[in-house]
Every structure is written in C-alpha cells, then in structure tokens.
Amino acid sequence: MKAIDVQQLVTRFSLEVLAGETELHRKITKSRVYRPGLEFVGYFEFFPQEHIQVLGKKEINYLHTLTEEERNLHIGNIVKYHPPCFIVTAGQEGLKYLKKYCNEEGIPLLRTSSLTTDFLGIMTAYLTKTLAEEISVHGVCVNVAGIGILLRGKSGVGKSETAHTLIRRGHRLVADDIVVLKKLSPQTLLGTHDGKTKEFLALRSIGLVNVSRLYGRKAFQDETRIVLDIELTQWQNNCLNNELELTPRFSEYMNVSIPHIEIQLQPGRDVAGLIEAAANNWYLRQQGYSAAEDFMKRLEMD
C-alpha cells in the first residue's frame, strides 16, 4: 500500500505545525480527507480514523461554544482513535485545548490560511494522485488536441518518431520510453513520466532531445488522462479491416478499460495523421456522433 508521511504535507502545502512536532513521520494511506461532525457528539460508528481530519470554521466554532468539560470530552473521544493528523483551516485561532490533546496523544496539529473548501479540493486532488495505484509500461504518452493517448509497440517500431511528428504538428509529449499509469478511479487512468525522462524524447540516429528546449514549453505537459491505447505494428498484407464500423476492442490496465486501436506501419503511411483522426473520432463519439451510423442513415434515405 502506498503511503506518504505528514512531513510531506507540511512541506508541500507550507502548513504551520502547532503540535506533535516529533510525530511528523506518521503515515497517511487514505486519499480522502474527513471533516468530523457527528463524532463531536459521540457517534463513531462510521468514523474513518485513518483519514486526515480537517477542522473548518464550522467545527472550530462549535467547539468554542462548549464548556471546557464538554470540549475536553468531545475532543478526547476523537484523538483516542489516533488519526494521522488534524488540519485547521482559515488560520483559525484559540486552539489551546486542541494543542494540549494532540501533544498528549502524539498527533500532529497543523494549520493553513486557506479556506476550507479550497483546501479540501487541492488536498484531495494531491492525495488521489500521490496515493493512486500505479504501474509502469513501455511506450510513449502524448496529448493530441487535448486527448491523452498511450502509444505502444515493439522496440524500434517507431513510437518515438511518431511522437516527434505529432509534436511538430502542435501536440504534446507526456512521457517517452517509460510511461507511469496511475489509477485515479475505476474509470480514470492518468499517464505521466517517471521524473527522470521528463521532457526527453529518444530518437534513433539522433539521440536524446529535450522537446521543451527544441520546440518550446507547449511541446510538453506533465500528465494527461489516457483515453486511447494505440498499438503500432508492422504491416501485414490482407490484415487491415475495412468495415464501416470496427468492433470495439479494449485494453485493461489495473482493471481500467481503455479503447484499443491497432495501426499498421508502412513506408509513406501518415501514421501521425491517423492518430490525429483516431483522437478526433473518439471525441466525436463522446459527443454522441458516429460517422458509420450517419452514413447508414443516408443510405436508408435513398
């Protein structure tokens, strides 16, 4: 199971440490954050104790209304479950009682000046990506007109050269050689690089090139949602399907299904152009349009 420690959050979001300074090594394994509410009145049946606990104005103002005895009771009921950390938003003050309990129980108490809603959004997005299940695959990842594509094929088939052509046409490189795939949800696959190969493209007979230096910053982006899996293969006679509507095929990565297309290579064939067509055709399908269905309707009208 992937995990990060509280110190990484402190560094990443410039959080102020109010208590539990010696416990910043505590691990976070859950990608969702939680705002305790019912727990303050003693209901703990569904309390997600392994999640980060965020205390916004609503929670802190409620605690301020309690007597010292009530406040100590309600906070004590929560801290005994030892969540990874508490984060107070909107730079709220008057947290002496929280500091006391967090220091006693060894739980980091952190504070941010960000508003609760804004902070929840950026924190959830960060945790989802950072803690996502991931695998590495051999291939190239490109973003074609806003559409993420994974290019696969045997070594030397021409994946990087095809990506180079796409970049020269105004599209973007995400990763070359090693593509890191992250599962953000049962339907969402994110493609990115491993950090070491960022911006680099390996071209046979040329060597490594830095696409951002060569073609400008618009030639590269850090990540993209993968919606097409395109496999480049060597040309085989009589193997291309010329039906009006091909039977849908899919590839699976970490149980996420991605539409799969095979494109055969042959000298003079505009592979980059075919990839652009595949990307645009996928987009039209998402809008509810099918060229084959449109064509058949026209035939029926004659």
PDB file of C-alpha atoms in Angstrom:
ATOM      1  CA  MET A   1       0.000   0.000   0.000  1.00  0.00           C
ATOM      2  CA  LYS A   2       1.370   3.404  -0.969  1.00  0.00           C
ATOM      3  CA  ALA A   3       1.852   5.944   1.791  1.00  0.00           C
ATOM      4  CA  ILE A   4       3.241   9.393   2.482  1.00  0.00           C
ATOM      5  CA  ASP A   5       4.166  10.930   5.799  1.00  0.00           C
ATOM      6  CA  VAL A   6       2.761  14.043   7.430  1.00  0.00           C
ATOM      7  CA  GLN A   7       6.039  15.891   6.843  1.00  0.00           C
ATOM      8  CA  GLN A   8       5.432  15.706   3.092  1.00  0.00           C
ATOM      9  CA  LEU A   9       2.124  17.512   3.555  1.00  0.00           C
ATOM     10  CA  VAL A  10       3.759  20.157   5.728  1.00  0.00           C
ATOM     11  CA  THR A  11       6.368  20.794   3.041  1.00  0.00           C
ATOM     12  CA  ARG A  12       4.023  20.569   0.056  1.00  0.00           C
ATOM     13  CA  PHE A  13       1.348  22.922   1.449  1.00  0.00           C
ATOM     14  CA  SER A  14       3.517  25.097   3.727  1.00  0.00           C
ATOM     15  CA  LEU A  15       1.493  24.066   6.767  1.00  0.00           C
ATOM     16  CA  GLU A  16       2.155  25.524  10.211  1.00  0.00           C
ATOM     17  CA  VAL A  17       2.904  22.887  12.850  1.00  0.00           C
ATOM     18  CA  LEU A  18       1.089  23.722  16.090  1.00  0.00           C
ATOM     19  CA  ALA A  19       1.554  20.457  17.987  1.00  0.00           C
ATOM     20  CA  GLY A  20       3.011  16.969  17.594  1.00  0.00           C
ATOM     21  CA  GLU A  21       6.246  18.215  16.006  1.00  0.00           C
ATOM     22  CA  THR A  22       8.000  14.932  16.792  1.00  0.00           C
ATOM     23  CA  GLU A  23       5.303  12.833  15.067  1.00  0.00           C
ATOM     24  CA  LEU A  24       5.547  14.169  11.511  1.00  0.00           C
ATOM     25  CA  HIS A  25       6.756  10.742  10.385  1.00  0.00           C
ATOM     26  CA  ARG A  26       3.224   9.331  10.811  1.00  0.00           C
ATOM     27  CA  LYS A  27       1.937   7.663   7.652  1.00  0.00           C
ATOM     28  CA  ILE A  28      -1.065   8.643   5.521  1.00  0.00           C
ATOM     29  CA  THR A  29      -2.536   5.886   3.357  1.00  0.00           C
ATOM     30  CA  LYS A  30      -6.032   7.174   2.534  1.00  0.00           C
ATOM     31  CA  SER A  31      -6.685   9.598  -0.317  1.00  0.00           C
ATOM     32  CA  ARG A  32      -9.822  11.147   1.175  1.00  0.00           C
ATOM     33  CA  VAL A  33      -9.933  13.771   3.891  1.00  0.00           C
ATOM     34  CA  TYR A  34     -12.670  13.941   6.515  1.00  0.00           C
ATOM     35  CA  ARG A  35     -14.432  16.687   8.467  1.00  0.00           C
ATOM     36  CA  PRO A  36     -15.589  15.286  11.835  1.00  0.00           C
ATOM     37  CA  GLY A  37     -19.095  16.330  12.798  1.00  0.00           C
ATOM     38  CA  LEU A  38     -21.189  13.603  14.393  1.00  0.00           C
ATOM     39  CA  GLU A  39     -18.069  12.439  16.187  1.00  0.00           C
ATOM     40  CA  PHE A  40     -18.140  15.589  18.312  1.00  0.00           C
ATOM     41  CA  VAL A  41     -21.433  14.415  19.781  1.00  0.00           C
ATOM     42  CA  GLY A  42     -20.243  10.886  20.388  1.00  0.00           C
ATOM     43  CA  TYR A  43     -21.290   8.984  17.239  1.00  0.00           C
ATOM     44  CA  PHE A  44     -18.316   6.947  15.983  1.00  0.00           C
ATOM     45  CA  GLU A  45     -19.863   4.001  14.145  1.00  0.00           C
ATOM     46  CA  PHE A  46     -18.540   5.120  10.734  1.00  0.00           C
ATOM     47  CA  PHE A  47     -15.583   7.249  11.820  1.00  0.00           C
ATOM     48  CA  PRO A  48     -12.767   6.954   9.203  1.00  0.00           C
ATOM     49  CA  GLN A  49      -9.918   7.129  11.683  1.00  0.00           C
ATOM     50  CA  GLU A  50      -7.192   6.532   9.073  1.00  0.00           C
ATOM     51  CA  HIS A  51      -8.115   9.705   7.191  1.00  0.00           C
ATOM     52  CA  ILE A  52      -6.746  13.208   7.652  1.00  0.00           C
ATOM     53  CA  GLN A  53      -9.143  15.180   9.859  1.00  0.00           C
ATOM     54  CA  VAL A  54      -9.877  18.724   8.653  1.00  0.00           C
ATOM     55  CA  LEU A  55     -11.388  21.263  11.041  1.00  0.00           C
ATOM     56  CA  GLY A  56     -13.014  24.234   9.346  1.00  0.00           C
ATOM     57  CA  LYS A  57     -14.795  27.226  10.830  1.00  0.00           C
ATOM     58  CA  LYS A  58     -17.944  25.196  11.433  1.00  0.00           C
ATOM     59  CA  GLU A  59     -16.129  22.626  13.558  1.00  0.00           C
ATOM     60  CA  ILE A  60     -13.938  25.096  15.453  1.00  0.00           C
ATOM     61  CA  ASN A  61     -16.814  27.492  16.155  1.00  0.00           C
ATOM     62  CA  TYR A  62     -18.843  24.597  17.537  1.00  0.00           C
ATOM     63  CA  LEU A  63     -16.001  23.615  19.853  1.00  0.00           C
ATOM     64  CA  HIS A  64     -15.732  27.218  21.042  1.00  0.00           C
ATOM     65  CA  THR A  65     -19.383  27.119  22.163  1.00  0.00           C
ATOM     66  CA  LEU A  66     -18.819  24.172  24.505  1.00  0.00           C
ATOM     67  CA  THR A  67     -17.835  24.296  28.123  1.00  0.00           C
ATOM     68  CA  GLU A  68     -14.318  23.216  28.956  1.00  0.00           C
ATOM     69  CA  GLU A  69     -15.607  19.906  30.299  1.00  0.00           C
ATOM     70  CA  GLU A  70     -17.721  19.220  27.186  1.00  0.00           C
ATOM     71  CA  ARG A  71     -14.915  20.247  24.867  1.00  0.00           C
ATOM     72  CA  ASN A  72     -12.383  18.036  26.585  1.00  0.00           C
ATOM     73  CA  LEU A  73     -14.793  15.111  26.396  1.00  0.00           C
ATOM     74  CA  HIS A  74     -15.599  15.500  22.686  1.00  0.00           C
ATOM     75  CA  ILE A  75     -12.030  16.120  21.576  1.00  0.00           C
ATOM     76  CA  GLY A  76     -10.793  13.311  23.779  1.00  0.00           C
ATOM     77  CA  ASN A  77     -13.239  10.929  22.076  1.00  0.00           C
ATOM     78  CA  ILE A  78     -11.672  11.716  18.686  1.00  0.00           C
ATOM     79  CA  VAL A  79      -7.967  11.826  19.497  1.00  0.00           C
ATOM     80  CA  LYS A  80      -8.077   8.400  21.149  1.00  0.00           C
ATOM     81  CA  TYR A  81      -8.553   6.940  17.648  1.00  0.00           C
ATOM     82  CA  HIS A  82      -5.189   8.476  16.638  1.00  0.00           C
ATOM     83  CA  PRO A  83      -5.920   9.800  13.133  1.00  0.00           C
ATOM     84  CA  PRO A  84      -2.778  10.686  11.108  1.00  0.00           C
ATOM     85  CA  CYS A  85      -3.153  14.418  11.779  1.00  0.00           C
ATOM     86  CA  PHE A  86      -5.560  17.314  12.271  1.00  0.00           C
ATOM     87  CA  ILE A  87      -5.503  20.306   9.913  1.00  0.00           C
ATOM     88  CA  VAL A  88      -7.195  23.548  10.922  1.00  0.00           C
ATOM     89  CA  THR A  89      -8.170  25.783   8.004  1.00  0.00           C
ATOM     90  CA  ALA A  90      -8.686  29.537   7.546  1.00  0.00           C
ATOM     91  CA  GLY A  91      -5.897  30.382  10.012  1.00  0.00           C
ATOM     92  CA  GLN A  92      -8.218  29.994  12.990  1.00  0.00           C
ATOM     93  CA  GLU A  93      -7.045  30.868  16.485  1.00  0.00           C
ATOM     94  CA  GLY A  94      -7.943  29.799  20.038  1.00  0.00           C
ATOM     95  CA  LEU A  95      -6.678  26.239  19.686  1.00  0.00           C
ATOM     96  CA  LYS A  96      -5.002  25.804  23.054  1.00  0.00           C
ATOM     97  CA  TYR A  97      -7.201  22.860  24.002  1.00  0.00           C
ATOM     98  CA  LEU A  98      -6.502  21.120  20.671  1.00  0.00           C
ATOM     99  CA  LYS A  99      -2.757  21.591  21.109  1.00  0.00           C
ATOM    100  CA  LYS A 100      -2.978  20.043  24.568  1.00  0.00           C
ATOM    101  CA  TYR A 101      -4.668  16.859  23.416  1.00  0.00           C
ATOM    102  CA  CYS A 102      -2.573  16.477  20.261  1.00  0.00           C
ATOM    103  CA  ASN A 103       0.667  16.832  22.220  1.00  0.00           C
ATOM    104  CA  GLU A 104      -0.529  14.320  24.813  1.00  0.00           C
ATOM    105  CA  GLU A 105      -1.560  11.766  22.161  1.00  0.00           C
ATOM    106  CA  GLY A 106       1.309  12.433  19.737  1.00  0.00           C
ATOM    107  CA  ILE A 107      -0.885  13.629  16.858  1.00  0.00           C
ATOM    108  CA  PRO A 108       0.356  16.418  14.563  1.00  0.00           C
ATOM    109  CA  LEU A 109      -1.863  19.508  14.621  1.00  0.00           C
ATOM    110  CA  LEU A 110      -1.377  21.629  11.515  1.00  0.00           C
ATOM    111  CA  ARG A 111      -2.809  24.914  10.299  1.00  0.00           C
ATOM    112  CA  THR A 112      -3.316  26.559   6.915  1.00  0.00           C
ATOM    113  CA  SER A 113      -4.554  30.005   5.976  1.00  0.00           C
ATOM    114  CA  SER A 114      -6.520  28.547   3.039  1.00  0.00           C
ATOM    115  CA  LEU A 115     -10.319  28.474   3.198  1.00  0.00           C
ATOM    116  CA  THR A 116     -11.836  25.105   3.967  1.00  0.00           C
ATOM    117  CA  THR A 117     -13.497  24.445   0.594  1.00  0.00           C
ATOM    118  CA  ASP A 118     -10.410  25.455  -1.371  1.00  0.00           C
ATOM    119  CA  PHE A 119      -8.109  23.414   0.829  1.00  0.00           C
ATOM    120  CA  LEU A 120     -10.275  20.293   0.658  1.00  0.00           C
ATOM    121  CA  GLY A 121     -10.178  20.430  -3.141  1.00  0.00           C
ATOM    122  CA  ILE A 122      -6.427  20.768  -3.544  1.00  0.00           C
ATOM    123  CA  MET A 123      -5.650  18.309  -0.750  1.00  0.00           C
ATOM    124  CA  THR A 124      -7.970  15.634  -2.164  1.00  0.00           C
ATOM    125  CA  ALA A 125      -6.516  16.061  -5.654  1.00  0.00           C
ATOM    126  CA  TYR A 126      -2.976  15.802  -4.311  1.00  0.00           C
ATOM    127  CA  LEU A 127      -3.662  12.703  -2.227  1.00  0.00           C
ATOM    128  CA  THR A 128      -5.583  10.997  -5.040  1.00  0.00           C
ATOM    129  CA  LYS A 129      -2.645  11.331  -7.429  1.00  0.00           C
ATOM    130  CA  THR A 130       0.071  10.664  -4.890  1.00  0.00           C
ATOM    131  CA  LEU A 131      -1.513   7.557  -3.358  1.00  0.00           C
ATOM    132  CA  ALA A 132      -3.001   6.150  -6.559  1.00  0.00           C
ATOM    133  CA  GLU A 133      -2.220   2.586  -7.593  1.00  0.00           C
ATOM    134  CA  GLU A 134       0.300   2.754 -10.421  1.00  0.00           C
ATOM    135  CA  ILE A 135       2.268   0.690 -12.912  1.00  0.00           C
ATOM    136  CA  SER A 136       4.964   1.473 -15.472  1.00  0.00           C
ATOM    137  CA  VAL A 137       4.646   0.379 -19.097  1.00  0.00           C
ATOM    138  CA  HIS A 138       6.970   0.602 -22.077  1.00  0.00           C
ATOM    139  CA  GLY A 139       5.629   3.083 -24.589  1.00  0.00           C
ATOM    140  CA  VAL A 140       5.065   6.746 -25.324  1.00  0.00           C
ATOM    141  CA  CYS A 141       2.360   9.007 -23.931  1.00  0.00           C
ATOM    142  CA  VAL A 142       1.172  12.009 -25.912  1.00  0.00           C
ATOM    143  CA  ASN A 143      -1.630  14.527 -25.698  1.00  0.00           C
ATOM    144  CA  VAL A 144      -3.239  15.041 -29.097  1.00  0.00           C
ATOM    145  CA  ALA A 145      -5.604  18.021 -29.244  1.00  0.00           C
ATOM    146  CA  GLY A 146      -6.391  17.590 -25.552  1.00  0.00           C
ATOM    147  CA  ILE A 147      -6.829  13.811 -25.787  1.00  0.00           C
ATOM    148  CA  GLY A 148      -4.432  11.514 -23.929  1.00  0.00           C
ATOM    149  CA  ILE A 149      -3.039   8.612 -25.938  1.00  0.00           C
ATOM    150  CA  LEU A 150      -0.772   5.731 -24.974  1.00  0.00           C
ATOM    151  CA  LEU A 151       1.369   4.572 -27.912  1.00  0.00           C
ATOM    152  CA  ARG A 152       2.666   1.036 -27.655  1.00  0.00           C
ATOM    153  CA  GLY A 153       4.566  -1.352 -29.892  1.00  0.00           C
ATOM    154  CA  LYS A 154       7.729  -3.418 -30.097  1.00  0.00           C
ATOM    155  CA  SER A 155      11.071  -1.725 -29.596  1.00  0.00           C
ATOM    156  CA  GLY A 156      12.169   0.053 -32.772  1.00  0.00           C
ATOM    157  CA  VAL A 157       8.718   0.112 -34.368  1.00  0.00           C
ATOM    158  CA  GLY A 158       8.706   3.924 -34.466  1.00  0.00           C
ATOM    159  CA  LYS A 159       6.784   5.122 -31.389  1.00  0.00           C
ATOM    160  CA  SER A 160       9.157   7.970 -30.543  1.00  0.00           C
ATOM    161  CA  GLU A 161       9.476   9.067 -34.169  1.00  0.00           C
ATOM    162  CA  THR A 162       5.694   9.165 -34.453  1.00  0.00           C
ATOM    163  CA  ALA A 163       5.504  11.199 -31.246  1.00  0.00           C
ATOM    164  CA  HIS A 164       8.072  13.604 -32.713  1.00  0.00           C
ATOM    165  CA  THR A 165       5.912  14.135 -35.777  1.00  0.00           C
ATOM    166  CA  LEU A 166       2.897  14.808 -33.559  1.00  0.00           C
ATOM    167  CA  ILE A 167       4.883  17.325 -31.509  1.00  0.00           C
ATOM    168  CA  ARG A 168       5.899  19.175 -34.682  1.00  0.00           C
ATOM    169  CA  ARG A 169       2.206  19.365 -35.567  1.00  0.00           C
ATOM    170  CA  GLY A 170       1.497  21.182 -32.302  1.00  0.00           C
ATOM    171  CA  HIS A 171       0.657  18.304 -29.959  1.00  0.00           C
ATOM    172  CA  ARG A 172       2.399  17.482 -26.683  1.00  0.00           C
ATOM    173  CA  LEU A 173       4.716  14.865 -25.252  1.00  0.00           C
ATOM    174  CA  VAL A 174       3.962  13.489 -21.796  1.00  0.00           C
ATOM    175  CA  ALA A 175       6.400  10.587 -21.478  1.00  0.00           C
ATOM    176  CA  ASP A 176       8.779   8.584 -23.627  1.00  0.00           C
ATOM    177  CA  ASP A 177      10.031   5.032 -23.081  1.00  0.00           C
ATOM    178  CA  ILE A 178       8.648   4.647 -19.532  1.00  0.00           C
ATOM    179  CA  VAL A 179       5.040   5.718 -19.033  1.00  0.00           C
ATOM    180  CA  VAL A 180       3.694   5.757 -15.477  1.00  0.00           C
ATOM    181  CA  LEU A 181      -0.012   4.927 -15.346  1.00  0.00           C
ATOM    182  CA  LYS A 182      -1.985   5.923 -12.243  1.00  0.00           C
ATOM    183  CA  LYS A 183      -5.459   4.647 -11.455  1.00  0.00           C
ATOM    184  CA  LEU A 184      -7.409   7.618 -10.124  1.00  0.00           C
ATOM    185  CA  SER A 185     -10.799   5.874 -10.211  1.00  0.00           C
ATOM    186  CA  PRO A 186     -12.379   2.734 -11.699  1.00  0.00           C
ATOM    187  CA  GLN A 187     -12.842   4.713 -14.939  1.00  0.00           C
ATOM    188  CA  THR A 188      -9.876   7.090 -14.912  1.00  0.00           C
ATOM    189  CA  LEU A 189      -6.288   6.382 -15.896  1.00  0.00           C
ATOM    190  CA  LEU A 190      -3.649   9.104 -15.699  1.00  0.00           C
ATOM    191  CA  GLY A 191      -0.475   8.965 -17.768  1.00  0.00           C
ATOM    192  CA  THR A 192       2.698  10.708 -16.647  1.00  0.00           C
ATOM    193  CA  HIS A 193       6.502  10.374 -16.655  1.00  0.00           C
ATOM    194  CA  ASP A 194       8.832   8.985 -14.003  1.00  0.00           C
ATOM    195  CA  GLY A 195      10.619  12.292 -13.457  1.00  0.00           C
ATOM    196  CA  LYS A 196      13.940  11.140 -14.910  1.00  0.00           C
ATOM    197  CA  THR A 197      12.737  11.184 -18.523  1.00  0.00           C
ATOM    198  CA  LYS A 198      10.697  14.400 -18.192  1.00  0.00           C
ATOM    199  CA  GLU A 199      10.730  16.368 -21.483  1.00  0.00           C
ATOM    200  CA  PHE A 200      13.157  13.917 -23.122  1.00  0.00           C
ATOM    201  CA  LEU A 201      12.434  12.060 -26.357  1.00  0.00           C
ATOM    202  CA  ALA A 202      14.824   9.381 -27.667  1.00  0.00           C
ATOM    203  CA  LEU A 203      15.121   9.408 -31.460  1.00  0.00           C
ATOM    204  CA  ARG A 204      17.076   6.712 -33.257  1.00  0.00           C
ATOM    205  CA  SER A 205      20.045   8.093 -35.244  1.00  0.00           C
ATOM    206  CA  ILE A 206      19.668  11.439 -33.429  1.00  0.00           C
ATOM    207  CA  GLY A 207      19.786  10.609 -29.718  1.00  0.00           C
ATOM    208  CA  LEU A 208      18.053  12.355 -26.830  1.00  0.00           C
ATOM    209  CA  VAL A 209      16.286  15.642 -27.462  1.00  0.00           C
ATOM    210  CA  ASN A 210      14.614  17.940 -24.986  1.00  0.00           C
ATOM    211  CA  VAL A 211      11.304  18.811 -26.621  1.00  0.00           C
ATOM    212  CA  SER A 212      10.711  21.871 -24.446  1.00  0.00           C
ATOM    213  CA  ARG A 213      14.083  23.332 -25.423  1.00  0.00           C
ATOM    214  CA  LEU A 214      13.679  22.304 -29.045  1.00  0.00           C
ATOM    215  CA  TYR A 215      10.052  23.302 -29.677  1.00  0.00           C
ATOM    216  CA  GLY A 216       9.052  25.444 -26.691  1.00  0.00           C
ATOM    217  CA  ARG A 217       7.177  24.809 -23.454  1.00  0.00           C
ATOM    218  CA  LYS A 218       3.938  23.981 -25.273  1.00  0.00           C
ATOM    219  CA  ALA A 219       5.554  20.803 -26.614  1.00  0.00           C
ATOM    220  CA  PHE A 220       5.367  19.111 -23.213  1.00  0.00           C
ATOM    221  CA  GLN A 221       2.907  18.560 -20.377  1.00  0.00           C
ATOM    222  CA  ASP A 222       3.305  16.659 -17.117  1.00  0.00           C
ATOM    223  CA  GLU A 223       0.271  14.389 -17.257  1.00  0.00           C
ATOM    224  CA  THR A 224      -2.850  13.544 -19.198  1.00  0.00           C
ATOM    225  CA  ARG A 225      -5.894  11.338 -18.822  1.00  0.00           C
ATOM    226  CA  ILE A 226      -5.428   8.262 -21.045  1.00  0.00           C
ATOM    227  CA  VAL A 227      -8.481   7.598 -23.229  1.00  0.00           C
ATOM    228  CA  LEU A 228      -6.958   5.688 -26.175  1.00  0.00           C
ATOM    229  CA  ASP A 229      -4.476   2.822 -26.328  1.00  0.00           C
ATOM    230  CA  ILE A 230      -2.906   2.719 -29.800  1.00  0.00           C
ATOM    231  CA  GLU A 231      -0.609  -0.130 -30.777  1.00  0.00           C
ATOM    232  CA  LEU A 232       1.807   0.379 -33.667  1.00  0.00           C
ATOM    233  CA  THR A 233       2.579  -2.867 -35.536  1.00  0.00           C
ATOM    234  CA  GLN A 234       4.458  -3.910 -38.655  1.00  0.00           C
ATOM    235  CA  TRP A 235       2.488  -4.037 -41.890  1.00  0.00           C
ATOM    236  CA  GLN A 236       0.866  -7.357 -42.763  1.00  0.00           C
ATOM    237  CA  ASN A 237      -0.841  -7.860 -46.099  1.00  0.00           C
ATOM    238  CA  ASN A 238      -4.566  -8.601 -46.058  1.00  0.00           C
ATOM    239  CA  CYS A 239      -4.817  -7.898 -42.322  1.00  0.00           C
ATOM    240  CA  LEU A 240      -6.478  -4.495 -42.338  1.00  0.00           C
ATOM    241  CA  ASN A 241     -10.189  -4.354 -41.622  1.00  0.00           C
ATOM    242  CA  ASN A 242     -12.144  -2.088 -43.961  1.00  0.00           C
ATOM    243  CA  GLU A 243     -15.563  -2.445 -42.372  1.00  0.00           C
ATOM    244  CA  LEU A 244     -17.578   0.723 -41.845  1.00  0.00           C
ATOM    245  CA  GLU A 245     -17.625   0.220 -38.073  1.00  0.00           C
ATOM    246  CA  LEU A 246     -14.894  -1.789 -36.387  1.00  0.00           C
ATOM    247  CA  THR A 247     -15.807  -3.980 -33.442  1.00  0.00           C
ATOM    248  CA  PRO A 248     -14.698  -2.135 -30.287  1.00  0.00           C
ATOM    249  CA  ARG A 249     -11.582  -3.532 -28.649  1.00  0.00           C
ATOM    250  CA  PHE A 250     -10.212  -2.635 -25.248  1.00  0.00           C
ATOM    251  CA  SER A 251      -7.019  -2.864 -23.239  1.00  0.00           C
ATOM    252  CA  GLU A 252      -7.037  -3.153 -19.466  1.00  0.00           C
ATOM    253  CA  TYR A 253      -4.648  -1.534 -17.053  1.00  0.00           C
ATOM    254  CA  MET A 254      -5.296  -2.106 -13.341  1.00  0.00           C
ATOM    255  CA  ASN A 255      -8.866  -3.109 -14.311  1.00  0.00           C
ATOM    256  CA  VAL A 256      -9.499   0.164 -16.151  1.00  0.00           C
ATOM    257  CA  SER A 257     -10.705  -0.472 -19.720  1.00  0.00           C
ATOM    258  CA  ILE A 258      -9.309   1.763 -22.475  1.00  0.00           C
ATOM    259  CA  PRO A 259     -10.380   1.639 -26.161  1.00  0.00           C
ATOM    260  CA  HIS A 260      -7.673  -0.119 -28.195  1.00  0.00           C
ATOM    261  CA  ILE A 261      -6.713   0.586 -31.809  1.00  0.00           C
ATOM    262  CA  GLU A 262      -4.053  -1.117 -33.931  1.00  0.00           C
ATOM    263  CA  ILE A 263      -2.303   0.914 -36.619  1.00  0.00           C
ATOM    264  CA  GLN A 264      -0.044  -0.915 -39.057  1.00  0.00           C
ATOM    265  CA  LEU A 265       3.069   0.815 -40.309  1.00  0.00           C
ATOM    266  CA  GLN A 266       4.177   1.049 -43.901  1.00  0.00           C
ATOM    267  CA  PRO A 267       6.544   3.455 -45.697  1.00  0.00           C
ATOM    268  CA  GLY A 268       4.590   6.528 -46.817  1.00  0.00           C
ATOM    269  CA  ARG A 269       1.679   5.934 -44.470  1.00  0.00           C
ATOM    270  CA  ASP A 270       0.765   9.031 -42.443  1.00  0.00           C
ATOM    271  CA  VAL A 271       0.689   7.380 -39.012  1.00  0.00           C
ATOM    272  CA  ALA A 272       0.642  10.691 -37.132  1.00  0.00           C
ATOM    273  CA  GLY A 273      -2.333  11.779 -39.235  1.00  0.00           C
ATOM    274  CA  LEU A 274      -4.150   8.527 -38.450  1.00  0.00           C
ATOM    275  CA  ILE A 275      -3.548   9.074 -34.737  1.00  0.00           C
ATOM    276  CA  GLU A 276      -4.979  12.582 -35.036  1.00  0.00           C
ATOM    277  CA  ALA A 277      -8.011  11.120 -36.811  1.00  0.00           C
ATOM    278  CA  ALA A 278      -8.438   8.473 -34.088  1.00  0.00           C
ATOM    279  CA  ALA A 279      -8.292  11.127 -31.370  1.00  0.00           C
ATOM    280  CA  ASN A 280     -10.818  13.396 -33.085  1.00  0.00           C
ATOM    281  CA  ASN A 281     -13.099  10.455 -33.861  1.00  0.00           C
ATOM    282  CA  TRP A 282     -13.030   9.420 -30.196  1.00  0.00           C
ATOM    283  CA  TYR A 283     -14.023  12.948 -29.225  1.00  0.00           C
ATOM    284  CA  LEU A 284     -16.957  12.934 -31.662  1.00  0.00           C
ATOM    285  CA  ARG A 285     -18.142   9.629 -30.216  1.00  0.00           C
ATOM    286  CA  GLN A 286     -18.189  11.199 -26.760  1.00  0.00           C
ATOM    287  CA  GLN A 287     -20.465  13.860 -28.229  1.00  0.00           C
ATOM    288  CA  GLY A 288     -22.805  11.141 -29.493  1.00  0.00           C
ATOM    289  CA  TYR A 289     -21.798  11.192 -33.158  1.00  0.00           C
ATOM    290  CA  SER A 290     -20.901   8.090 -35.209  1.00  0.00           C
ATOM    291  CA  ALA A 291     -19.802   8.548 -38.823  1.00  0.00           C
ATOM    292  CA  ALA A 292     -20.845   4.976 -39.664  1.00  0.00           C
ATOM    293  CA  GLU A 293     -24.338   5.490 -38.246  1.00  0.00           C
ATOM    294  CA  ASP A 294     -24.639   8.792 -40.065  1.00  0.00           C
ATOM    295  CA  PHE A 295     -23.607   7.132 -43.343  1.00  0.00           C
ATOM    296  CA  MET A 296     -26.095   4.265 -42.909  1.00  0.00           C
ATOM    297  CA  LYS A 297     -28.926   6.752 -42.278  1.00  0.00           C
ATOM    298  CA  ARG A 298     -28.102   8.472 -45.542  1.00  0.00           C
ATOM    299  CA  LEU A 299     -28.234   5.168 -47.382  1.00  0.00           C
ATOM    300  CA  GLU A 300     -31.633   4.409 -45.856  1.00  0.00           C
ATOM    301  CA  MET A 301     -32.955   7.739 -47.091  1.00  0.00           C
ATOM    302  CA  ASP A 302     -32.245   6.893 -50.760  1.00  0.00           C
TER     303      ASP A 302
END
